[in-house]
mmCIF file of C-alpha atoms in Angstrom:
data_model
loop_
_atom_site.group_PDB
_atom_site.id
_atom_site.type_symbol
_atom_site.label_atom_id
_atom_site.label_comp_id
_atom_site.label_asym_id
_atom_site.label_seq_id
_atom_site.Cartn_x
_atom_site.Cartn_y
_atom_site.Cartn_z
ATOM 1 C CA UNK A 1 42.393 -109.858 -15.313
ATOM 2 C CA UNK A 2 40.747 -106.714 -15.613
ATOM 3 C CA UNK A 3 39.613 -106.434 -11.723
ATOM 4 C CA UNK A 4 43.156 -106.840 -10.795
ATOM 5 C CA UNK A 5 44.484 -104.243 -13.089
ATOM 6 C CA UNK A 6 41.517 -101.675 -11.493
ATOM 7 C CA UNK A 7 43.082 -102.752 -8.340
ATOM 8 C CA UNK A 8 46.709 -102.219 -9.518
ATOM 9 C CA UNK A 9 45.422 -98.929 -10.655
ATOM 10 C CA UNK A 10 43.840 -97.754 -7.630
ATOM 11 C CA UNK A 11 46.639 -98.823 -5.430
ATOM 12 C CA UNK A 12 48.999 -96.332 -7.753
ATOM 13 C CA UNK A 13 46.598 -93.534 -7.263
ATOM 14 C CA UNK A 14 45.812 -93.886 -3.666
ATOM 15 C CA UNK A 15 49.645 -94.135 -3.358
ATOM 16 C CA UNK A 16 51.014 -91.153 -5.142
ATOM 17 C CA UNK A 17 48.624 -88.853 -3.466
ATOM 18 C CA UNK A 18 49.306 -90.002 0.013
ATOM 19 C CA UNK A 19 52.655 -88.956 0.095
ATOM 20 C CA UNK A 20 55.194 -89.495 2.803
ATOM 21 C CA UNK A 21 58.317 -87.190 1.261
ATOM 22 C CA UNK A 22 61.489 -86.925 3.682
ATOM 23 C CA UNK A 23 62.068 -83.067 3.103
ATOM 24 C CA UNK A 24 65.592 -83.395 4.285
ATOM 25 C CA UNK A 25 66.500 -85.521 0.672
ATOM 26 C CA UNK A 26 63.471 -83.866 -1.652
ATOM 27 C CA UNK A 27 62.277 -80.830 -2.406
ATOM 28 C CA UNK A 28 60.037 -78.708 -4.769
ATOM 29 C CA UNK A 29 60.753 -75.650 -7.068
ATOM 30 C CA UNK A 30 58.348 -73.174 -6.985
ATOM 31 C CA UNK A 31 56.797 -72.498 -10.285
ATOM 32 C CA UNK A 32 54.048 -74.226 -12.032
ATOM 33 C CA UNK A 33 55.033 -73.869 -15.448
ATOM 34 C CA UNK A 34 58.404 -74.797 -18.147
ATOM 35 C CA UNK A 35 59.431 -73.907 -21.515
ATOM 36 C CA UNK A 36 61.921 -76.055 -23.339
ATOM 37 C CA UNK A 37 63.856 -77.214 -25.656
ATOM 38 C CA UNK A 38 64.208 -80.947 -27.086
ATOM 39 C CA UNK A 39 66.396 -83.084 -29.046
ATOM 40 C CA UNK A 40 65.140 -86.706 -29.029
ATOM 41 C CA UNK A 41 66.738 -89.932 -30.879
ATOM 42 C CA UNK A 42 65.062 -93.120 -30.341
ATOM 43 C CA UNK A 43 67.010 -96.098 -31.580
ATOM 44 C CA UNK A 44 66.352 -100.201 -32.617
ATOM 45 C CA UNK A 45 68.705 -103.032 -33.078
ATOM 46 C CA UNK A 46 67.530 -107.051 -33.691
ATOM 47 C CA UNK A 47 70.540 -109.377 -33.292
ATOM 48 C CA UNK A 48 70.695 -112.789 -34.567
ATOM 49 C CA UNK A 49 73.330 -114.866 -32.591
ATOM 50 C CA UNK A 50 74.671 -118.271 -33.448
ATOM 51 C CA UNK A 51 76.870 -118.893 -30.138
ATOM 52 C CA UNK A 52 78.299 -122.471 -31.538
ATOM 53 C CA UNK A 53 79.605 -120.639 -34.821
ATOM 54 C CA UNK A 54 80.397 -117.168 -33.191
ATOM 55 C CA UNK A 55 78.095 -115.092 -35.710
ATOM 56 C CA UNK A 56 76.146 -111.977 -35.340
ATOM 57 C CA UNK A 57 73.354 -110.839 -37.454
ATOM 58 C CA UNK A 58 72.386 -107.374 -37.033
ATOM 59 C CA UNK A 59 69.493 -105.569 -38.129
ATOM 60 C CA UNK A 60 69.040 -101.503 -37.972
ATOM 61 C CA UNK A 61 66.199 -99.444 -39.225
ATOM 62 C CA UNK A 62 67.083 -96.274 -41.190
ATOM 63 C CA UNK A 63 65.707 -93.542 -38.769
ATOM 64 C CA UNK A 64 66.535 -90.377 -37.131
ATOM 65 C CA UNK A 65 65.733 -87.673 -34.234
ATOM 66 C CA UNK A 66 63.514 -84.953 -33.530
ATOM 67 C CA UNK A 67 64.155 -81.005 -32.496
ATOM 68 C CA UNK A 68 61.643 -79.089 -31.130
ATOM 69 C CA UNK A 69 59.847 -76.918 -28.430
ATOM 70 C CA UNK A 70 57.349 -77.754 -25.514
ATOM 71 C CA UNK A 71 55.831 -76.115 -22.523
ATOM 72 C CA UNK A 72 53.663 -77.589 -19.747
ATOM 73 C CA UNK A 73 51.709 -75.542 -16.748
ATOM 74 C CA UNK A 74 51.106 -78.190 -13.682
ATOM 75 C CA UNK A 75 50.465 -81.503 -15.009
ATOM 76 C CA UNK A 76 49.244 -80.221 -18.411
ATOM 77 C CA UNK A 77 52.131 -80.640 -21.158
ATOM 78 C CA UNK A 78 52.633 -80.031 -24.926
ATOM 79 C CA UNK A 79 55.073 -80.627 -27.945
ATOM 80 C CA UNK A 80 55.938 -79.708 -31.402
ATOM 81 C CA UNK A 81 58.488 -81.147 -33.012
ATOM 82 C CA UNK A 82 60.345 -79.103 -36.003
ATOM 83 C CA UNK A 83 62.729 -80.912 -37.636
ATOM 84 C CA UNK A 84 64.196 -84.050 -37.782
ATOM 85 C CA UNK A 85 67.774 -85.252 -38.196
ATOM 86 C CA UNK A 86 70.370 -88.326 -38.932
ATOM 87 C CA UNK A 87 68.515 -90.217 -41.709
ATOM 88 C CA UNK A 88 71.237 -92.401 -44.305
ATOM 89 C CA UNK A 89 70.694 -92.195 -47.856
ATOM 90 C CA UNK A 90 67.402 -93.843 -48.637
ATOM 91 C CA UNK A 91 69.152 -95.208 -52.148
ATOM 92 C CA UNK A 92 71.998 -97.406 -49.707
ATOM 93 C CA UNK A 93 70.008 -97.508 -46.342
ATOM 94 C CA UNK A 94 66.282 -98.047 -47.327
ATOM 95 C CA UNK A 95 63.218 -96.386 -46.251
ATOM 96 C CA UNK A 96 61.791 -97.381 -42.793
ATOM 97 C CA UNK A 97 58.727 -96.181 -41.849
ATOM 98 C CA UNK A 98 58.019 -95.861 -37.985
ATOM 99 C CA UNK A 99 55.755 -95.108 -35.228
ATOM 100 C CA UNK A 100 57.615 -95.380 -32.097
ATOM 101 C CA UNK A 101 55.808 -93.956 -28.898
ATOM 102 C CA UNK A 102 57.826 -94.413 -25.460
ATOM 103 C CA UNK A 103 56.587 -92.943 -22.465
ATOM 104 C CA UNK A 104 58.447 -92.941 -18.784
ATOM 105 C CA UNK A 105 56.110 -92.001 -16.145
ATOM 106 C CA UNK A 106 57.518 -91.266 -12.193
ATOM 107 C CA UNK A 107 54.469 -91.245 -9.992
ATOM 108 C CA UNK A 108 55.142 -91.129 -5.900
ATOM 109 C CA UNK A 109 56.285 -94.059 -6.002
ATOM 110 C CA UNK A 110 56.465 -95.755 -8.923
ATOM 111 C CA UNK A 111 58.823 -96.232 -12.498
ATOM 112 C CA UNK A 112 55.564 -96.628 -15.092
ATOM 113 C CA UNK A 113 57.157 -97.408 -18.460
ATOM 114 C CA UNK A 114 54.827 -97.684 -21.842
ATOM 115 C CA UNK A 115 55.688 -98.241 -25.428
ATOM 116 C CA UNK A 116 54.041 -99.430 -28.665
ATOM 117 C CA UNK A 117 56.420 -99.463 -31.714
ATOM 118 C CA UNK A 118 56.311 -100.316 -35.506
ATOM 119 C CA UNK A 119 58.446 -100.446 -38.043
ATOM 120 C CA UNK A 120 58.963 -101.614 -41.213
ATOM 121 C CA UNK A 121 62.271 -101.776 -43.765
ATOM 122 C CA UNK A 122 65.370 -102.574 -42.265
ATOM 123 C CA UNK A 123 69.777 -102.702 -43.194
ATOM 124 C CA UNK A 124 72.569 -105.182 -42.200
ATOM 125 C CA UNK A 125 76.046 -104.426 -42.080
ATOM 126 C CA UNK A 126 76.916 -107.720 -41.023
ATOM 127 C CA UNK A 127 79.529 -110.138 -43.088
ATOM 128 C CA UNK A 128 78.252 -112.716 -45.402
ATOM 129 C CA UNK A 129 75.434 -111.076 -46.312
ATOM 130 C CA UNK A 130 77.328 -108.112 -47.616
ATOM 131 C CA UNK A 131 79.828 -107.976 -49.891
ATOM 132 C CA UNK A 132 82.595 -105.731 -51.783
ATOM 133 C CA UNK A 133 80.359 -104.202 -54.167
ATOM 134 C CA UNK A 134 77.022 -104.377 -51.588
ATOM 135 C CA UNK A 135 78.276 -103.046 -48.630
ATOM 136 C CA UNK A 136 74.229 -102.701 -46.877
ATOM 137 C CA UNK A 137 71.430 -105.738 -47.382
ATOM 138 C CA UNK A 138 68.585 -104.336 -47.564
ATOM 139 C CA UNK A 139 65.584 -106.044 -45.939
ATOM 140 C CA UNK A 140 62.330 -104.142 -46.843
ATOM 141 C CA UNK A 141 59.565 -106.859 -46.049
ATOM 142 C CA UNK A 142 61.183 -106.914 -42.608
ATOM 143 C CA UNK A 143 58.400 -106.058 -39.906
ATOM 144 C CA UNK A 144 58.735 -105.208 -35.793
ATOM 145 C CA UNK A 145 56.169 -104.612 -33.893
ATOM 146 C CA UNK A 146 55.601 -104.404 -30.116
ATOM 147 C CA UNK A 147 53.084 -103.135 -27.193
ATOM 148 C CA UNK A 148 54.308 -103.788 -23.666
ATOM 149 C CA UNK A 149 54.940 -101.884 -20.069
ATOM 150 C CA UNK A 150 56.242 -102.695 -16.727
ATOM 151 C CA UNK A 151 56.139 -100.569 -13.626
ATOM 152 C CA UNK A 152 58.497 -100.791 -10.526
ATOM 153 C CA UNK A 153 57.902 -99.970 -6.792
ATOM 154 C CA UNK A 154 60.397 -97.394 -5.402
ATOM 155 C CA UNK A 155 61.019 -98.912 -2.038
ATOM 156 C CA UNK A 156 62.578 -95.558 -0.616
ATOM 157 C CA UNK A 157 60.232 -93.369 -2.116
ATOM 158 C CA UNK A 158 60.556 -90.451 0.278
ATOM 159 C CA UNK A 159 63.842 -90.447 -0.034
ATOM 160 C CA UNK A 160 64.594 -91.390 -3.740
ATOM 161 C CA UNK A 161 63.722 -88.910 -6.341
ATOM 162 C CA UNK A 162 63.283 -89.662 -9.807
ATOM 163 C CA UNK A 163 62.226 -86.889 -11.281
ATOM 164 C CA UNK A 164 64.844 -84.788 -10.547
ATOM 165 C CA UNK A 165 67.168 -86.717 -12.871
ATOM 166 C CA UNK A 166 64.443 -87.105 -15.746
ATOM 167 C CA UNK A 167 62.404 -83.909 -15.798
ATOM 168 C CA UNK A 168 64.581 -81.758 -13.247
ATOM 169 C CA UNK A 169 61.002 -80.956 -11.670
ATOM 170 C CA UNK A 170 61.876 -81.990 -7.844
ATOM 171 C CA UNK A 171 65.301 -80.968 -6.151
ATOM 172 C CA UNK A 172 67.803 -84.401 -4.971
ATOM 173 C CA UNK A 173 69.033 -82.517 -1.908
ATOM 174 C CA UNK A 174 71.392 -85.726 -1.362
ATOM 175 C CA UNK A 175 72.993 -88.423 -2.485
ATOM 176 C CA UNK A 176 71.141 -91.500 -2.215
ATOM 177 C CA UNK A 177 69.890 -94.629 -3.513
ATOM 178 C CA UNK A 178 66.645 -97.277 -3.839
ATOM 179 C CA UNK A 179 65.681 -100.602 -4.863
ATOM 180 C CA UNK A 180 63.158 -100.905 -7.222
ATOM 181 C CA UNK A 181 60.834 -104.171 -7.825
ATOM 182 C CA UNK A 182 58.367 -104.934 -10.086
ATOM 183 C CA UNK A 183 56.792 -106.324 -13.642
ATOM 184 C CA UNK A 184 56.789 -106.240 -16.922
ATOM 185 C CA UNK A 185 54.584 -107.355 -20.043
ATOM 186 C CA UNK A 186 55.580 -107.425 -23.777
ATOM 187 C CA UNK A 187 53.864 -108.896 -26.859
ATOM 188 C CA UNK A 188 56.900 -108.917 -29.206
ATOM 189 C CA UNK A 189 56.081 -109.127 -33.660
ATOM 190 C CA UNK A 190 58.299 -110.011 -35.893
ATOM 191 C CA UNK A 191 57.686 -111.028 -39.874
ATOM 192 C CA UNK A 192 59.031 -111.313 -43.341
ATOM 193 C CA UNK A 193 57.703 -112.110 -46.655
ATOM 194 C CA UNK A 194 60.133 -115.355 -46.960
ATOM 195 C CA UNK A 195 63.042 -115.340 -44.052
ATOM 196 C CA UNK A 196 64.623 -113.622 -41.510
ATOM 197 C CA UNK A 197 68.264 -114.751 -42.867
ATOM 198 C CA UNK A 198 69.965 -114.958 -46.226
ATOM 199 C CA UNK A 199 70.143 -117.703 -48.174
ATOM 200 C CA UNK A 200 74.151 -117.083 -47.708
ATOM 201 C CA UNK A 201 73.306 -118.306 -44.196
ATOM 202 C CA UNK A 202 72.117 -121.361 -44.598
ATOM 203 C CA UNK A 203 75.237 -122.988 -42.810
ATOM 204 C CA UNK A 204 75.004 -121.057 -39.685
ATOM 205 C CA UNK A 205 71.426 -121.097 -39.037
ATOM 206 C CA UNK A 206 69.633 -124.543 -39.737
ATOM 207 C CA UNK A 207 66.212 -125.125 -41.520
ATOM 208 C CA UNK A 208 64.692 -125.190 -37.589
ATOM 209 C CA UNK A 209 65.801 -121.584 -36.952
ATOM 210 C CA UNK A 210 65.219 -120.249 -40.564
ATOM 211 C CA UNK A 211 61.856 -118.341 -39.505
ATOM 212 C CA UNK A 212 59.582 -116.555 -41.640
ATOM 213 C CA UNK A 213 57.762 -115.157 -38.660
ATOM 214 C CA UNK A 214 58.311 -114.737 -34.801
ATOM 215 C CA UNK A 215 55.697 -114.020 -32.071
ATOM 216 C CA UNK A 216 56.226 -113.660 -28.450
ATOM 217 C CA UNK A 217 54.085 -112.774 -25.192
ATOM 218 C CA UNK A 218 56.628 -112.176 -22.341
ATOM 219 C CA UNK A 219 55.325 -111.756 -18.798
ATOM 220 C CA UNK A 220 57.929 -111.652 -15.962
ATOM 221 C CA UNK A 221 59.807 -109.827 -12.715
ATOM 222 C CA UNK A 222 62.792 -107.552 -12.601
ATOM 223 C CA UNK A 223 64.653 -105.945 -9.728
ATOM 224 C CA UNK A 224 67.443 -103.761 -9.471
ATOM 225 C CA UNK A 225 69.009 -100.467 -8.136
ATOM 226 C CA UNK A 226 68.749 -96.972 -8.524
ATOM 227 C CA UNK A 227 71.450 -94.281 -7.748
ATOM 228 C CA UNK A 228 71.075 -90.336 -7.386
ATOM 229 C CA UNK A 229 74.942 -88.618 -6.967
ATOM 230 C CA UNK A 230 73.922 -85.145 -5.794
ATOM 231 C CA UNK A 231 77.537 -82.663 -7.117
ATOM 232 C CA UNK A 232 76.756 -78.767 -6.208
ATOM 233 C CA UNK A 233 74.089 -78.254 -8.992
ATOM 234 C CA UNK A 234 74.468 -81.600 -10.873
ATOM 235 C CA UNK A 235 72.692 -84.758 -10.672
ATOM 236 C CA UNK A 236 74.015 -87.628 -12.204
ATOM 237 C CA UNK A 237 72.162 -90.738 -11.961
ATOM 238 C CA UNK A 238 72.475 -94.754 -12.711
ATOM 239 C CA UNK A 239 70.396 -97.566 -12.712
ATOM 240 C CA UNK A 240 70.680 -101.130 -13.836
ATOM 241 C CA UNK A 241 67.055 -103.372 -13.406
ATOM 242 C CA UNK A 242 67.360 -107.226 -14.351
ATOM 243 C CA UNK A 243 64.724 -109.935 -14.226
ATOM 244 C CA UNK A 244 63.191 -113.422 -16.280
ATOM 245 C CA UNK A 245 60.603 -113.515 -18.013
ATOM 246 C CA UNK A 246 58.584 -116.479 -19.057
ATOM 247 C CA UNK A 247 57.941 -116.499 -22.851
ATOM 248 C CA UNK A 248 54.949 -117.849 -24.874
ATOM 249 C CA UNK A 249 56.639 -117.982 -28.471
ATOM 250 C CA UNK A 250 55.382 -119.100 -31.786
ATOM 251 C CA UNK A 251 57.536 -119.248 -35.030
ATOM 252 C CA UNK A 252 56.472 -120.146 -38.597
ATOM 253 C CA UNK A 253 59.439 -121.344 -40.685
ATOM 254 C CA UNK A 254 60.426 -120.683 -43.935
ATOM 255 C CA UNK A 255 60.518 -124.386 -45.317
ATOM 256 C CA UNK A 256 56.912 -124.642 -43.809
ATOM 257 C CA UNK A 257 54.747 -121.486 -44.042
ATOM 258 C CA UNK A 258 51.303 -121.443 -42.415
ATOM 259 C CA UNK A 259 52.543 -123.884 -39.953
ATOM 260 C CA UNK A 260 53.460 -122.163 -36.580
ATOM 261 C CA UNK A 261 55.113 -124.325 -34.102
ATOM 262 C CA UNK A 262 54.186 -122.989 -30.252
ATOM 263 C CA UNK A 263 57.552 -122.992 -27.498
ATOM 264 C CA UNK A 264 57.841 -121.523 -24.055
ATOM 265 C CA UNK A 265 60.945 -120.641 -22.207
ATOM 266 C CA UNK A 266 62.617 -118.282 -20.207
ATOM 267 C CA UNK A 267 64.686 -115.653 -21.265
ATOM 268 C CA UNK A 268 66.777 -112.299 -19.535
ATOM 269 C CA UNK A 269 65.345 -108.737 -19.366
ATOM 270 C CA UNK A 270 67.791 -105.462 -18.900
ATOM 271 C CA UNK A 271 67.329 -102.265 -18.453
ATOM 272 C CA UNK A 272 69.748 -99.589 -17.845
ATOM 273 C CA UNK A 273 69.257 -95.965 -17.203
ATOM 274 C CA UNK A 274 71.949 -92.978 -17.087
ATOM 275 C CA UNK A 275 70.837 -88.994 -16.505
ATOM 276 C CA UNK A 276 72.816 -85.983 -15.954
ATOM 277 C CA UNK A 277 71.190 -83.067 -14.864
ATOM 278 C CA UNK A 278 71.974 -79.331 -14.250
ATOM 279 C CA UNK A 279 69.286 -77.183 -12.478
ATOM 280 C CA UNK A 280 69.715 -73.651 -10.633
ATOM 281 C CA UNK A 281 66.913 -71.742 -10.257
ATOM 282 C CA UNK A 282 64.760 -70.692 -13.442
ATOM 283 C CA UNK A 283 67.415 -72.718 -15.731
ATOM 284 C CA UNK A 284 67.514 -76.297 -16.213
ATOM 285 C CA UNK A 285 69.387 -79.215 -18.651
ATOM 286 C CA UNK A 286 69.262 -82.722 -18.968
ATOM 287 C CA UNK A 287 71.201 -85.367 -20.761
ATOM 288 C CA UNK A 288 68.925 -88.730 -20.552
ATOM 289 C CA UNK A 289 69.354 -92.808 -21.803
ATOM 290 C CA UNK A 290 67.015 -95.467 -21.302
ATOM 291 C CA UNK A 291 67.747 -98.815 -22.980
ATOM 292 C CA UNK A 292 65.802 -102.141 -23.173
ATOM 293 C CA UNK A 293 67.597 -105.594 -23.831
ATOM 294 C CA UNK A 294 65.181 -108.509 -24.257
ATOM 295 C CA UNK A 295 66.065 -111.755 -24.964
ATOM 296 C CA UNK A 296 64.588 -114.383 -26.832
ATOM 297 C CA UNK A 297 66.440 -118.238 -26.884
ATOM 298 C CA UNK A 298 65.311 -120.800 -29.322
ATOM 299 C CA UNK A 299 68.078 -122.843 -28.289
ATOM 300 C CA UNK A 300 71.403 -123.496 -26.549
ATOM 301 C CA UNK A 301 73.036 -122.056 -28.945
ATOM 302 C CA UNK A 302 70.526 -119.525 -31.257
ATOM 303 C CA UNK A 303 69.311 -116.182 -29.469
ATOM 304 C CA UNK A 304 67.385 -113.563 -30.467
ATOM 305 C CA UNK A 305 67.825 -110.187 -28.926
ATOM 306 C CA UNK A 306 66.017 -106.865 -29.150
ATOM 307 C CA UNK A 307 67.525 -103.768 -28.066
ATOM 308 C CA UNK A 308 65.636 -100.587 -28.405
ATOM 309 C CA UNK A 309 65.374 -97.208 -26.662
ATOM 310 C CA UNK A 310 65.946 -93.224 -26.819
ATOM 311 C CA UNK A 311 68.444 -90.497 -25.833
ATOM 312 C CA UNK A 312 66.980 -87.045 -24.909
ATOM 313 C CA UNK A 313 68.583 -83.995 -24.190
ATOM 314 C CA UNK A 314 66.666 -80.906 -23.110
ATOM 315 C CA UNK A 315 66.970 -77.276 -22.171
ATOM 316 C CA UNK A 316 64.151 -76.049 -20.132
ATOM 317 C CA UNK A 317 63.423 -72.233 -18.105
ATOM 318 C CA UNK A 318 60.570 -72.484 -15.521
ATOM 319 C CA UNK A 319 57.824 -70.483 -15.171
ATOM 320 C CA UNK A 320 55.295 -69.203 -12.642
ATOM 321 C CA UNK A 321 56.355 -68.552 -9.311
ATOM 322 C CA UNK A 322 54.109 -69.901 -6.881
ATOM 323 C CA UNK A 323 53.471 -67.639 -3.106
ATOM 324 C CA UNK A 324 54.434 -70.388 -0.842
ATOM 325 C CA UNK A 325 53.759 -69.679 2.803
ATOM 326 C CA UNK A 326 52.518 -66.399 1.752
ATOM 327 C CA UNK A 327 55.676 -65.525 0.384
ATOM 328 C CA UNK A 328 56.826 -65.176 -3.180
#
């Protein structure tokens, strides 16, 4: 396992320096350095579905967003964030604490996507478990946590360019699109001090699917397509990647804790991406969503689903004028 990750590895590195660009759809500013502005909000969603009864559990943590500055010179970069914004009242929402690291990577010729999240506390909204005079359940003991990746190949590389929708740091002289192919890897956490539902539940979700904890290791393939609209100084971009995934899952029920009983099955992967970007010479801004959909079946009719991702918006004025040609 680890030799063939060394060789993954290598094959990325070898690739992205032995670059084949098509100069007539990509180009380069010329400055080495950026200072910007962010705004970042990273969100989380688990769903409970009961198809057969037509009932929706959903569970939200109480966070919020980030503002703050950044600068990077070449491929060096650094962040502070200021403030933060969009919390609910701790007294109705809860308290969820969080680490929640998502990075989006665009070698040569690659989509590299990392992310290792935790949190713990989380509020419902749904009916049944709310009520006239509780209009949020509160579900403190409720724990997430997840480490995973995938990376795509970019099969028109030299013509496709992602970073000039995500980072505005290479110039889309066209229009055009790419398939992308590739992998992706998740170990998915999920636990509770007695069980995932309410008690006011019981009817919908049956003693097998009343789980005190849920582990998953998810290893599969996506595909899917990636679109650069080149308007004047715009670039607007859209991207939808699908795939299986084979699952490795292990619950522990309520009725029987300690006792973990192993399944494996398939289940859907989605990923959707959306950018609009403005960029004339020094000046640069970018409206960004990524967002993750995995899902988890423990039946014909009983699904879990995970949705998570971030919005970012950023202002940015480049630095450093490079001599190119011998000419500044």
């Amino acid at each position: 396992m680890i030799k063939a990750i060394s060789v993954l590895l290598l094959v990325v590195v070898v690739e992205t320096f032995a670059s084949n660009t098509d100069t007539n759809y990509i180009g380069h500013y010329p400055y080495k350095g950026t200072l910007y502005s962010y705004i970042i909000s990273k969100n989380q969603q688990l769903e409970y579905q009961n198809s057969e009864k037509n009932y929706r559990l959903n569970y939200l943590p109480n966070t919020w967003g980030s503002f703050g500055f950044g600068a990077n010179y070449d491929w060096f970069d650094l962040s502070l964030s200021l403030a933060s914004f969009g919390k609910r009242d701790e007294s109705v929402y809860g308290n969820t604490t969080r680490v929640d690291i998502q990075s989006h990577l665009y070698p040569k010729h690659y989509l590299i996507d990392l992310f290792f999240q935790s949190y713990k506390s989380f509020y419902s909204e749904s009916y049944y478990v709310t009520n006239d005079n509780q209009k949020v359940y509160l579900r403190p003991d409720i724990e997430l946590k997840q480490l995973g990746g995938s990376m795509f190949r970019i099969v028109k590389s030299d013509k496709f360019s992602p970073k000039a929708a995500f980072s505005a740091s290479e110039i889309q002289k066209k229009s055009t699109g790419t398939w992308v192919f590739g992998g992706k890897f998740n170990i998915f956490l999920l636990s509770t001090d007695s069980s995932f539902t309410s008690t006011l539940l019981d009817t919908i979700f049956k003693n097998d699917f009343r789980f005190k904890s849920f582990n998953t290791l998810m290893i599969g393939v996506q595909g899917g397509y990636l679109y650069n609209l080149k308007v004047k100084n715009w670039i607007f971009h859209f991207s939808l990647i699908t795939g299986l995934a084979n699952q490795f899952q292990n619950k522990e029920l309520t009725s029987q804790p300690d006792k973990y009983y192993a399944h494996s099955t398939t289940g859907f992967t989605i990923n959707v991406r959306l950018a609009a970007t403005y960029s004339k010479n020094r000046f640069y801004f970018i409206f960004a969503a990524i967002s993750d959909d995995y899902k988890y079946p423990l039946s014909n009719q009983i699904l879990l689903s995970h949705q998570f991702g971030r919005i970012d918006i950023m202002f940015g004025y480049r630095l450093f004028h490079e001599k190119l040609n011998g000419r500044s």
